[in-house]
CSV table of C-alpha atoms and ligand atoms in Angstrom, one decimal:
chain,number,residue,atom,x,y,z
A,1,UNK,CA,0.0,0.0,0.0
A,2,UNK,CA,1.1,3.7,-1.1
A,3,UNK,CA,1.7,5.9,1.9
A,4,UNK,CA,0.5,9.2,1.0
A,5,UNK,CA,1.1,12.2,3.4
A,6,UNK,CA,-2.7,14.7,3.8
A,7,UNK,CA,-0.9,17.8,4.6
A,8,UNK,CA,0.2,21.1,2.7
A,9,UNK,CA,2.6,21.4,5.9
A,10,UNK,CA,6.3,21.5,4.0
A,11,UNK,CA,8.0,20.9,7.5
A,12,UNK,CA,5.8,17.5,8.1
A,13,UNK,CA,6.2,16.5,4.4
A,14,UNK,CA,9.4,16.6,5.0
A,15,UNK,CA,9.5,14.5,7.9
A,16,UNK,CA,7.6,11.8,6.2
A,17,UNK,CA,10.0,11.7,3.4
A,18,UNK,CA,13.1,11.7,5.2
A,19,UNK,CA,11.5,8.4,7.1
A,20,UNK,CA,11.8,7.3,3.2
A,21,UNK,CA,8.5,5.8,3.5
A,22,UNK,CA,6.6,8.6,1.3
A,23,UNK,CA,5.0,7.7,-1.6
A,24,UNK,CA,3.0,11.6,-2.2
A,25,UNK,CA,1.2,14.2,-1.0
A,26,UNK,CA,-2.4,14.7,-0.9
A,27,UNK,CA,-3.7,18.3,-0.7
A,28,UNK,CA,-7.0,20.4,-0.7
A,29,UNK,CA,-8.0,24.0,-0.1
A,30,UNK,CA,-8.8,23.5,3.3
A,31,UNK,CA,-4.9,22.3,4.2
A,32,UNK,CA,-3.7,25.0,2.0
A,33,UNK,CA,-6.0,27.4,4.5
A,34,UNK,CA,-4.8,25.8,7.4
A,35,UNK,CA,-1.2,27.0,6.2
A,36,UNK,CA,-2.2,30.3,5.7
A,37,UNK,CA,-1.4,29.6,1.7
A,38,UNK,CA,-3.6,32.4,-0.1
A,39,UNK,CA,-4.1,33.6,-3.2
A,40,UNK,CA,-3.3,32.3,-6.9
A,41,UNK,CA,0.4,32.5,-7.2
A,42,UNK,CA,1.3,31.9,-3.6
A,43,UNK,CA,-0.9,28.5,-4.1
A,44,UNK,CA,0.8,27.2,-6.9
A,45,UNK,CA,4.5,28.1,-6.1
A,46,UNK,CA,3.1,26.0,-3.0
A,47,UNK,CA,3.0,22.7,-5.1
A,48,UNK,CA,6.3,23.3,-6.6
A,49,UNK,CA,7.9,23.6,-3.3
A,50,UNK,CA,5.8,20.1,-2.7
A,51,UNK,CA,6.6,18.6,-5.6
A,52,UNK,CA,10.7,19.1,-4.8
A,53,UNK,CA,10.7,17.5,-1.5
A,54,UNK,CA,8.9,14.4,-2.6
A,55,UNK,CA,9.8,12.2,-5.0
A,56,UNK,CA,6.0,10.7,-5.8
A,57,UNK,CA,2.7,12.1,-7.0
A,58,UNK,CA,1.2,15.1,-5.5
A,59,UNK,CA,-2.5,16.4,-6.1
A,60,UNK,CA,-3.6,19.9,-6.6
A,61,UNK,CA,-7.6,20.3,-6.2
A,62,UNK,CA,-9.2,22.6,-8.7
A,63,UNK,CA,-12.0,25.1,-7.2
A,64,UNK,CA,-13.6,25.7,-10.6
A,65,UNK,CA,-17.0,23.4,-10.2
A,66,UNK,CA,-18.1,23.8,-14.2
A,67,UNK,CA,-16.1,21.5,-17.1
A,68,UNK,CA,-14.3,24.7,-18.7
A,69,UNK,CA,-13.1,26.1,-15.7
A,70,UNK,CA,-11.4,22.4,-14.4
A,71,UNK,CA,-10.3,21.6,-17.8
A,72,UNK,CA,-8.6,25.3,-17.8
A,73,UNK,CA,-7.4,25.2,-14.3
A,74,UNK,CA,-6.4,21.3,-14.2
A,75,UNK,CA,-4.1,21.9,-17.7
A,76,UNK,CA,-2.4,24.8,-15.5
A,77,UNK,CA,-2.0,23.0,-12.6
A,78,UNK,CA,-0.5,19.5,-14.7
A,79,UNK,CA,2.3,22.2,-16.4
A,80,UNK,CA,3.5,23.0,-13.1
A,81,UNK,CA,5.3,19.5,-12.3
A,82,UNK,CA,5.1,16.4,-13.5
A,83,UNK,CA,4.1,15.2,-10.4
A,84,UNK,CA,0.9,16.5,-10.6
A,85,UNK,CA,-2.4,14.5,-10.6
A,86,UNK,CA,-5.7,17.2,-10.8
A,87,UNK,CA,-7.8,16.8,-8.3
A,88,UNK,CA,-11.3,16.8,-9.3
A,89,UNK,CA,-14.8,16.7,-7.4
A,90,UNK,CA,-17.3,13.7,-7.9
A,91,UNK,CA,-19.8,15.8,-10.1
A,92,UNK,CA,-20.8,15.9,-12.8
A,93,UNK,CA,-18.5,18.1,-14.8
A,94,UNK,CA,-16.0,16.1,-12.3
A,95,UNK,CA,-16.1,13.2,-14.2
A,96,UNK,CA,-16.3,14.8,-17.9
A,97,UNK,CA,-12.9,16.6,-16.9
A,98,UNK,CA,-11.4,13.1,-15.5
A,99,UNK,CA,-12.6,11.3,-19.2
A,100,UNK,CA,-11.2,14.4,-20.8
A,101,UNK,CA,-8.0,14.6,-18.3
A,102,UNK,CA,-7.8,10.5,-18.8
A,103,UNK,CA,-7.3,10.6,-22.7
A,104,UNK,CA,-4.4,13.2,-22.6
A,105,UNK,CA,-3.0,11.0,-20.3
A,106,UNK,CA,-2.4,13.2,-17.6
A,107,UNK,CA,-3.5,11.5,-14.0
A,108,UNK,CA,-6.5,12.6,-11.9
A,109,UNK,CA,-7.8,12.0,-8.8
A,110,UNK,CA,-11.5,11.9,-8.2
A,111,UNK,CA,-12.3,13.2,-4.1
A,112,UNK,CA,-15.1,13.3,-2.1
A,113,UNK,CA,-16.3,10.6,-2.8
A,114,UNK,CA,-18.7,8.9,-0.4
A,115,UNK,CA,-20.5,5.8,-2.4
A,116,UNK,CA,-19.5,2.8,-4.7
A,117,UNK,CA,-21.7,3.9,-7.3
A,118,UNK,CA,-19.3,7.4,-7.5
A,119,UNK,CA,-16.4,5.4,-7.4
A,120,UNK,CA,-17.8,3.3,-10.6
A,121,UNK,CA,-18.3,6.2,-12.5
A,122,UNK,CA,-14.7,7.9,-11.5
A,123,UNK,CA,-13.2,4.3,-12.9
A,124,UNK,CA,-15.3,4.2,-15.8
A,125,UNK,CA,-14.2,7.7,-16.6
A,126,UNK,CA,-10.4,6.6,-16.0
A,127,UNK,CA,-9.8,8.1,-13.0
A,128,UNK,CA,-6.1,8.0,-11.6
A,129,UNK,CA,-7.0,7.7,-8.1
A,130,UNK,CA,-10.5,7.9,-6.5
A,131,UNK,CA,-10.8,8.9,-3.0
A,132,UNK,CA,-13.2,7.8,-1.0
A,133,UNK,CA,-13.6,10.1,2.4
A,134,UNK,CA,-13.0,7.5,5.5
A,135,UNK,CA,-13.4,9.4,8.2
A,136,UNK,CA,-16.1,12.1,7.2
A,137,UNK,CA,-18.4,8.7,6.7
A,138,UNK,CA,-17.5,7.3,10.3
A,139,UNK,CA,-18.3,11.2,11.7
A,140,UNK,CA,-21.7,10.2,10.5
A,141,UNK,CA,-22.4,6.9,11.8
A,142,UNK,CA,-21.8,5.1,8.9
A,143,UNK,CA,-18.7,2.5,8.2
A,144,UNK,CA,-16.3,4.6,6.1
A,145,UNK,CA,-14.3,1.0,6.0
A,146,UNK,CA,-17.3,-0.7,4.3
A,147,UNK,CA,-17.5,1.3,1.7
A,148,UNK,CA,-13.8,0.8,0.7
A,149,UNK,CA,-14.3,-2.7,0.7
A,150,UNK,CA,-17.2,-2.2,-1.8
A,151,UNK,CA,-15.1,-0.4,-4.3
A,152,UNK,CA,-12.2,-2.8,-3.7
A,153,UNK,CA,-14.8,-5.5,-4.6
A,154,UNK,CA,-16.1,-3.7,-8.0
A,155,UNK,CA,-12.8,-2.5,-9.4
A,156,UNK,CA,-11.4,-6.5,-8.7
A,157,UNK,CA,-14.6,-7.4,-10.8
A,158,UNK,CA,-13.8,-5.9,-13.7
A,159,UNK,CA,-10.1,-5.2,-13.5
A,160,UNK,CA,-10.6,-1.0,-12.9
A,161,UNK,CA,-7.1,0.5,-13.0
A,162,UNK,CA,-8.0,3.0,-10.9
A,163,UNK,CA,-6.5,3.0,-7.8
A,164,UNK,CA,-8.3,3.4,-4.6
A,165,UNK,CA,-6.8,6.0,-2.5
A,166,UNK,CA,-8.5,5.6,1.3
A,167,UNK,CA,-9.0,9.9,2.3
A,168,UNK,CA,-10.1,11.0,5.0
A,169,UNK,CA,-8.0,8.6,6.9
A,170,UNK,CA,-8.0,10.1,10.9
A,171,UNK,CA,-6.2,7.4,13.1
A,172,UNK,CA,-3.0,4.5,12.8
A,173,UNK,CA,-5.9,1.9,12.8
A,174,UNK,CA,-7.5,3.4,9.7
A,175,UNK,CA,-4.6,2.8,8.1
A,176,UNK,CA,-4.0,-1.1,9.2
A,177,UNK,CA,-7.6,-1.5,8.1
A,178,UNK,CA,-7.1,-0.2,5.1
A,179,UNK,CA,-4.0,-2.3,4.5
A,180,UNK,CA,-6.2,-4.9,5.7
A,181,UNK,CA,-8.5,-4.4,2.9
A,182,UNK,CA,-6.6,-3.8,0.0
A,183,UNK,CA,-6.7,-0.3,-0.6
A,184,UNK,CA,-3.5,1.0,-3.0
A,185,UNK,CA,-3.3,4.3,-1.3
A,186,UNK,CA,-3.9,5.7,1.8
A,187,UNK,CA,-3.9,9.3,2.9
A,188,UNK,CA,-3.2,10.9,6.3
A,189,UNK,CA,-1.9,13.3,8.6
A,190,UNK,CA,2.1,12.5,9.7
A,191,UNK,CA,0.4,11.2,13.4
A,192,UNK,CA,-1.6,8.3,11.4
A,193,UNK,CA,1.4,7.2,10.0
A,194,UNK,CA,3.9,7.7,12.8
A,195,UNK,CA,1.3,5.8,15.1
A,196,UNK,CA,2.5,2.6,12.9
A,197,UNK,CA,5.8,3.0,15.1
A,198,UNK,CA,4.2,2.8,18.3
A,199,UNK,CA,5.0,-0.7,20.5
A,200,UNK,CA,5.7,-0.1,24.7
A,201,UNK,CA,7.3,-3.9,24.0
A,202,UNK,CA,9.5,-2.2,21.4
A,203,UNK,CA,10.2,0.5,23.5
A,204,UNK,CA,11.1,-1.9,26.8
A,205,UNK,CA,13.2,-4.1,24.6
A,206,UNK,CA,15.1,-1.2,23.0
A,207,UNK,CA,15.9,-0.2,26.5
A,208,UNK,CA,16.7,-3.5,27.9
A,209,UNK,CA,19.4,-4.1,25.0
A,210,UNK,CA,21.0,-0.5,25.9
A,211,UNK,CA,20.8,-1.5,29.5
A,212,UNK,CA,22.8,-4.6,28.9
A,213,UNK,CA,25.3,-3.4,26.5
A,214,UNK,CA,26.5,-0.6,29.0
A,215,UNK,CA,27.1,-3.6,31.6
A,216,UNK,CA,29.4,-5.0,29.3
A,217,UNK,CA,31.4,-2.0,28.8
B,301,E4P,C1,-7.6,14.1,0.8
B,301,E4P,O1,-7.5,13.9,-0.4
B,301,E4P,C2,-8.9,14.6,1.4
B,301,E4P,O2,-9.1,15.9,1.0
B,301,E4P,C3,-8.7,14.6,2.9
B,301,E4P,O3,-8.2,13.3,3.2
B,301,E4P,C4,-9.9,14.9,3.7
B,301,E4P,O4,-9.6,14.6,5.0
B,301,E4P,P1,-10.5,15.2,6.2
B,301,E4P,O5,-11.9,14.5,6.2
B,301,E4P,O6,-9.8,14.8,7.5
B,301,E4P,O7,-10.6,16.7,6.1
């Protein structure tokens, strides 16, 4: 499974890569917010300074919500780096701009996605990635895992390329269950994937050794 990093946070990027366990970056205009990443130019000189710290893909969300505008904004966004994959919403004109972003063979990734029958249509319209939202579906009561187990189900049907990237992912177990389910990607903060280090046996036997060696020497 892919480990990508959800953060526009350069310094926790960072981090992640020099663990040499990153795979990309994941972003939105909410973690560009959070940054305090503004306006046009700042934005996208943002995902070049992404795009040189890791080595994998890295996806830019467009804001424009009509075909045009995506198609305009996504093309812009693609001759930045070639690490980009345009991010695109599960609408309608979402999906024409994946088909459209599909044939020039430049990589997309279809978010907020919250049902199997959206994830058919992002791998129908050859979606890169689709991203179903973990986490926002468990906020609501309902099994976010389940639903990635659907997809994983339909795409294995039919032998969908498109690779399901687990969003939304909150917690370390979110990402063993994902791992547990097949997912190709998952995305989370730098604490779900640092979680994965956590043992108190590790921890005791890593002391224990220390402890010994210095009674040696
Ligand atoms: C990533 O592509 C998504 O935008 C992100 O995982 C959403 O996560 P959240 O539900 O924690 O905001």
């Amino acid at each position: 499974m892919k480990f990508f990093i959800d953060t526009a946070n350069l310094d926790q990027i960072k981090e992640a890569q020099d663990m040499g366990i990153l795979d990309g970056v994941t972003t939105n205009p909410s973690l560009m917010a959070k940054e305090g990443i503004t306006g046009h130019d700042n934005i996208m000189k943002h995902y070049v300074d992404i795009c040189n710290i890791v080595d994998g893909d890295v996806s830019a969300e467009v804001i424009s919500t009509d075909v045009e505008g995506m198609i305009k904004e996504g093309e812009a966004l693609a001759e930045l780096h070639e690490q980009i994959v345009v991010k695109l919403p599960m609408i309608k004109d979402g999906v024409k701009a994946c088909k459209y972003f599909s044939s020039k063979g430049i990589k997309t990734n279809v978010t907020l996605v919250f049902s199997a029958g959206q994830a058919l249509l992002a791998a129908k319209a050859g979606a890169t990635y689709v991203s179903p939202f973990l986490g926002r579906l468990d906020d609501i009561s309902t099994d976010g895992l389940n639903l990635i187990s659907e997809i994983r189900h339909i795409y294995d049907n039919y032998g969908f390329e498109t690779q399901i990237l687990s969003a939304s992912v909150r917690h370390t177990m979110h990402v063993i269950d994902c791992a547990k389910i097949g997912s190709d990607v998952m995305t989370g903060p730098l604490s779900s994937i640092e979680g994965l280090l956590k043992h108190p046996l590790t921890d005791i036997g890593l002391a224990k050794f220390l402890a010994d060696y210095k009674k040696g020497n």
